[in-house]
Amino acid sequence: DAGVIQSPRHEVTEMGQEVTLRCKPISGHDYLFWYRQTMMRGLELLIYFNNNVPIDDSGMPEDRFSAKMPNASFSTLKIQPSEPRDSAVYFCASSWGGRNEQFFGPGTRLTVL
Amino acid sequence: AQTVTQSQPEMSVQEAETVTLSCTYDTSESNYYLFWYKQPPSRQMILVIRQEAYKQQNATENRFSVNFQKAAKSFSLKISDSQLGDTAMYFCAFMELKTKLTFGGGTRLMVKP
């Protein structure tokens, strides 16, 4: 099994630009999670989906952030416009059933200049 | 809201010795799950061990074991026969029945040769 796949692994962009992060969960998993990791705030859950439907987006910091899951094998996290304070590592994770182990992708390191 | 506290920002241990990482949490739930994740320099999040709150028996996985004290809301991780590859950040995490993972701030463990 390929595991959770995220792209790109690194992204450097300028303030004001649109950024799109991508995630392919493990086949057969019905939950998908987006996390953000920063030195100041640690690991935070941004949003999660069950069967492609957003269940809880209370962690999304503001309207500049949006996430979609058009099908069971693909999700995006979009930031528009990006700001320097969005610089972080963004993780995607998936699980089968909400109470089971969450498998994490390798993360995307985002730098907004 | 649930909180997870790791009071040891950094620890070190000699190779082959034993080390214990501390974690406390706060919740009003009676049924929940606890996890320890390892994050090596590659930044990949790797599940080390998992404990269901309804189980009295402490979980073990090879050299890793936990001391789960439900009344005290304590969940420590013991690493026996420490190896250089155990050098990493370790995160304690709490999962309520609603699927959301809440992470502690992490403990940086250095295994010295």
Short mmCIF file of C-alpha atoms in Angstrom, two decimals:
data_model
loop_
_atom_site.label_atom_id
_atom_site.label_comp_id
_atom_site.label_asym_id
_atom_site.label_seq_id
_atom_site.Cartn_x
_atom_site.Cartn_y
_atom_site.Cartn_z
CA ASP A 1 0.00 0.00 0.00
CA ALA A 2 1.36 3.42 -0.97
CA GLY A 3 0.30 5.22 2.17
CA VAL A 4 -1.05 8.75 2.26
CA ILE A 5 0.39 10.84 -0.56
CA GLN A 6 0.79 14.59 -0.36
CA SER A 7 1.99 17.06 -2.95
CA PRO A 8 3.96 19.16 -3.20
CA ARG A 9 6.45 18.27 -0.45
CA HIS A 10 7.73 21.83 -0.38
CA GLU A 11 6.09 25.03 -1.52
CA VAL A 12 7.56 28.52 -1.49
CA THR A 13 5.31 31.35 -2.55
CA GLU A 14 4.89 35.06 -2.13
CA MET A 15 2.35 36.77 0.02
CA GLY A 16 -0.97 37.19 -1.76
CA GLN A 17 -0.59 34.16 -4.00
CA GLU A 18 -2.99 31.24 -4.04
CA VAL A 19 -1.64 27.97 -2.66
CA THR A 20 -3.18 24.54 -3.23
CA LEU A 21 -2.07 21.50 -1.26
CA ARG A 22 -3.10 18.04 -2.39
CA CYS A 23 -3.73 14.75 -0.66
CA LYS A 24 -4.50 11.21 -1.73
CA PRO A 25 -5.68 9.08 1.21
CA ILE A 26 -5.12 5.37 1.62
CA SER A 27 -7.53 3.41 -0.52
CA GLY A 28 -10.54 2.24 1.48
CA HIS A 29 -10.21 4.82 4.22
CA ASP A 30 -13.37 6.80 4.85
CA TYR A 31 -11.96 9.60 7.03
CA LEU A 32 -9.57 12.32 5.90
CA PHE A 33 -7.97 14.94 8.12
CA TRP A 34 -5.96 18.10 7.49
CA TYR A 35 -3.55 19.26 10.22
CA ARG A 36 -1.19 22.19 10.51
CA GLN A 37 2.05 22.12 12.50
CA THR A 38 3.83 25.27 13.68
CA MET A 39 6.37 25.96 16.39
CA MET A 40 4.00 28.32 18.16
CA ARG A 41 0.79 26.29 18.06
CA GLY A 42 1.99 22.72 17.60
CA LEU A 43 -0.25 20.28 15.71
CA GLU A 44 -3.76 21.51 15.07
CA LEU A 45 -6.67 19.86 13.32
CA LEU A 46 -8.02 22.14 10.62
CA ILE A 47 -10.84 20.09 9.11
CA TYR A 48 -11.92 16.52 8.60
CA PHE A 49 -14.13 14.65 6.16
CA ASN A 50 -16.15 11.47 6.41
CA ASN A 51 -17.14 9.82 3.15
CA ASN A 52 -16.09 12.99 1.31
CA VAL A 53 -18.37 15.23 3.42
CA PRO A 54 -16.83 17.92 5.67
CA ILE A 55 -17.80 17.11 9.26
CA ASP A 56 -15.93 19.65 11.35
CA ASP A 57 -14.16 22.71 10.01
CA SER A 58 -13.96 24.58 13.30
CA GLY A 59 -10.17 24.52 13.15
CA MET A 60 -9.94 26.37 9.86
CA PRO A 61 -8.32 29.67 10.84
CA GLU A 62 -10.23 32.02 8.58
CA ASP A 63 -12.07 32.41 5.29
CA ARG A 64 -8.82 32.42 3.35
CA PHE A 65 -8.66 28.68 3.97
CA SER A 66 -10.90 26.22 2.16
CA ALA A 67 -10.85 22.45 1.73
CA LYS A 68 -12.60 20.12 -0.64
CA MET A 69 -12.90 16.40 -1.16
CA PRO A 70 -14.50 15.81 -4.57
CA ASN A 71 -14.06 12.04 -4.36
CA ALA A 72 -12.78 9.32 -2.05
CA SER A 73 -9.24 9.47 -3.40
CA PHE A 74 -8.48 13.17 -3.50
CA SER A 75 -8.62 16.24 -1.29
CA THR A 76 -7.29 19.79 -1.55
CA LEU A 77 -6.53 22.51 0.96
CA LYS A 78 -6.46 25.95 -0.56
CA ILE A 79 -5.19 29.22 0.88
CA GLN A 80 -6.15 32.39 -0.95
CA PRO A 81 -4.58 34.86 -0.47
CA SER A 82 -1.61 33.43 1.40
CA GLU A 83 0.13 35.34 4.19
CA PRO A 84 3.53 34.84 5.89
CA ARG A 85 1.81 33.58 9.06
CA ASP A 86 0.47 30.65 7.05
CA SER A 87 4.00 29.25 6.84
CA ALA A 88 3.85 25.79 8.43
CA VAL A 89 3.91 22.09 7.71
CA TYR A 90 0.53 20.84 6.56
CA PHE A 91 -0.29 17.18 7.12
CA CYS A 92 -3.01 15.08 5.62
CA ALA A 93 -4.06 11.90 7.41
CA SER A 94 -6.61 9.20 6.75
CA SER A 95 -8.25 6.42 8.72
CA TRP A 96 -10.80 3.68 8.41
CA GLY A 97 -13.57 4.39 10.89
CA GLY A 98 -13.19 7.46 13.03
CA ARG A 99 -11.74 5.76 16.07
CA ASN A 100 -8.89 3.94 14.45
CA GLU A 101 -5.30 4.86 13.80
CA GLN A 102 -4.78 7.88 11.62
CA PHE A 103 -2.09 7.37 8.98
CA PHE A 104 -0.21 10.54 8.17
CA GLY A 105 1.26 11.69 4.91
CA PRO A 106 4.79 13.12 4.72
CA GLY A 107 3.52 16.68 5.00
CA THR A 108 3.91 19.78 2.85
CA ARG A 109 6.26 22.46 4.12
CA LEU A 110 4.78 25.81 3.08
CA THR A 111 6.82 29.00 3.16
CA VAL A 112 5.08 32.26 2.39
CA LEU A 113 7.51 35.14 1.81
CA ALA B 1 -12.29 21.34 25.50
CA GLN B 2 -9.77 18.56 25.87
CA THR B 3 -6.18 19.50 26.63
CA VAL B 4 -3.03 17.41 26.48
CA THR B 5 0.10 18.43 28.38
CA GLN B 6 3.62 17.15 27.93
CA SER B 7 5.69 18.75 30.66
CA GLN B 8 9.12 17.70 29.36
CA PRO B 9 10.14 19.75 26.32
CA GLU B 10 13.42 17.86 25.96
CA MET B 11 14.93 14.66 27.31
CA SER B 12 18.03 12.64 26.68
CA VAL B 13 18.95 9.03 27.41
CA GLN B 14 21.96 6.84 26.88
CA GLU B 15 21.69 4.11 24.30
CA ALA B 16 20.37 0.84 25.77
CA GLU B 17 18.86 2.55 28.80
CA THR B 18 15.23 3.19 29.66
CA VAL B 19 13.40 6.51 29.47
CA THR B 20 9.87 7.58 30.38
CA LEU B 21 8.00 10.42 28.71
CA SER B 22 5.12 12.02 30.60
CA CYS B 23 1.69 13.06 29.40
CA THR B 24 -1.38 14.29 31.20
CA TYR B 25 -4.73 15.17 29.75
CA ASP B 26 -8.00 16.72 30.79
CA THR B 27 -11.38 15.45 29.72
CA SER B 28 -14.88 14.89 31.00
CA GLU B 29 -15.35 11.89 28.74
CA SER B 30 -15.25 8.35 30.09
CA ASN B 31 -14.54 6.60 26.81
CA TYR B 32 -11.66 7.78 24.67
CA TYR B 33 -8.39 6.75 23.08
CA LEU B 34 -4.81 7.79 23.73
CA PHE B 35 -1.88 7.61 21.36
CA TRP B 36 1.83 8.22 21.21
CA TYR B 37 3.18 9.37 17.86
CA LYS B 38 6.84 9.65 16.91
CA GLN B 39 8.11 12.32 14.53
CA PRO B 40 11.74 11.76 13.44
CA PRO B 41 13.72 14.44 11.58
CA SER B 42 12.07 13.25 8.35
CA ARG B 43 8.89 14.79 9.94
CA GLN B 44 6.81 11.70 9.15
CA MET B 45 4.26 11.06 11.92
CA ILE B 46 4.44 7.44 13.02
CA LEU B 47 2.09 5.76 15.47
CA VAL B 48 4.02 4.17 18.32
CA ILE B 49 1.29 2.84 20.59
CA ARG B 50 -2.43 3.16 21.29
CA GLN B 51 -4.54 2.71 24.44
CA GLU B 52 -8.30 2.43 24.78
CA ALA B 53 -9.55 4.06 27.97
CA TYR B 54 -11.91 1.20 28.76
CA LYS B 55 -9.04 -1.27 28.88
CA GLN B 56 -7.29 -1.55 32.22
CA GLN B 57 -4.33 -3.41 30.79
CA ASN B 58 -1.48 -1.21 29.69
CA ALA B 59 -0.60 -1.43 26.00
CA THR B 60 2.81 -2.70 24.91
CA GLU B 61 4.54 -2.78 21.54
CA ASN B 62 7.95 -4.44 21.66
CA ARG B 63 10.25 -1.98 23.49
CA PHE B 64 7.45 0.56 23.98
CA SER B 65 4.93 0.38 26.80
CA VAL B 66 2.58 2.79 28.52
CA ASN B 67 1.53 3.45 32.09
CA PHE B 68 -2.12 4.46 31.85
CA GLN B 69 -3.57 5.91 35.04
CA LYS B 70 -7.17 6.80 34.20
CA ALA B 71 -8.07 8.37 37.53
CA ALA B 72 -5.00 10.56 37.42
CA LYS B 73 -5.48 11.26 33.69
CA SER B 74 -1.91 10.27 33.05
CA PHE B 75 -0.48 8.40 30.07
CA SER B 76 3.29 7.96 30.11
CA LEU B 77 5.44 6.22 27.51
CA LYS B 78 8.33 3.98 28.50
CA ILE B 79 11.01 3.17 25.98
CA SER B 80 13.24 0.26 26.98
CA ASP B 81 16.65 -0.53 25.51
CA SER B 82 16.76 2.87 23.79
CA GLN B 83 18.22 2.91 20.29
CA LEU B 84 19.72 5.72 18.26
CA GLY B 85 16.78 5.47 15.88
CA ASP B 86 14.45 6.43 18.72
CA THR B 87 15.75 10.00 18.51
CA ALA B 88 12.68 12.04 17.56
CA MET B 89 9.87 14.27 18.75
CA TYR B 90 7.22 12.32 20.61
CA PHE B 91 3.63 13.52 20.74
CA CYS B 92 0.95 12.34 23.08
CA ALA B 93 -2.53 12.57 21.57
CA PHE B 94 -6.08 12.24 22.82
CA MET B 95 -9.06 11.16 20.77
CA GLU B 96 -12.59 11.62 21.97
CA LEU B 97 -15.35 9.56 20.45
CA LYS B 98 -15.93 12.24 17.86
CA THR B 99 -12.76 11.36 16.00
CA LYS B 100 -10.77 14.53 16.63
CA LEU B 101 -7.16 14.13 17.72
CA THR B 102 -5.77 16.67 20.17
CA PHE B 103 -1.98 16.69 20.44
CA GLY B 104 0.33 17.69 23.25
CA GLY B 105 3.21 20.07 22.65
CA GLY B 106 5.73 17.27 22.18
CA THR B 107 8.89 16.02 23.87
CA ARG B 108 12.16 16.04 21.99
CA LEU B 109 14.08 12.86 22.81
CA MET B 110 17.77 12.51 22.10
CA VAL B 111 19.37 9.08 22.39
CA LYS B 112 23.09 9.39 22.98
CA PRO B 113 25.64 6.75 21.95
#
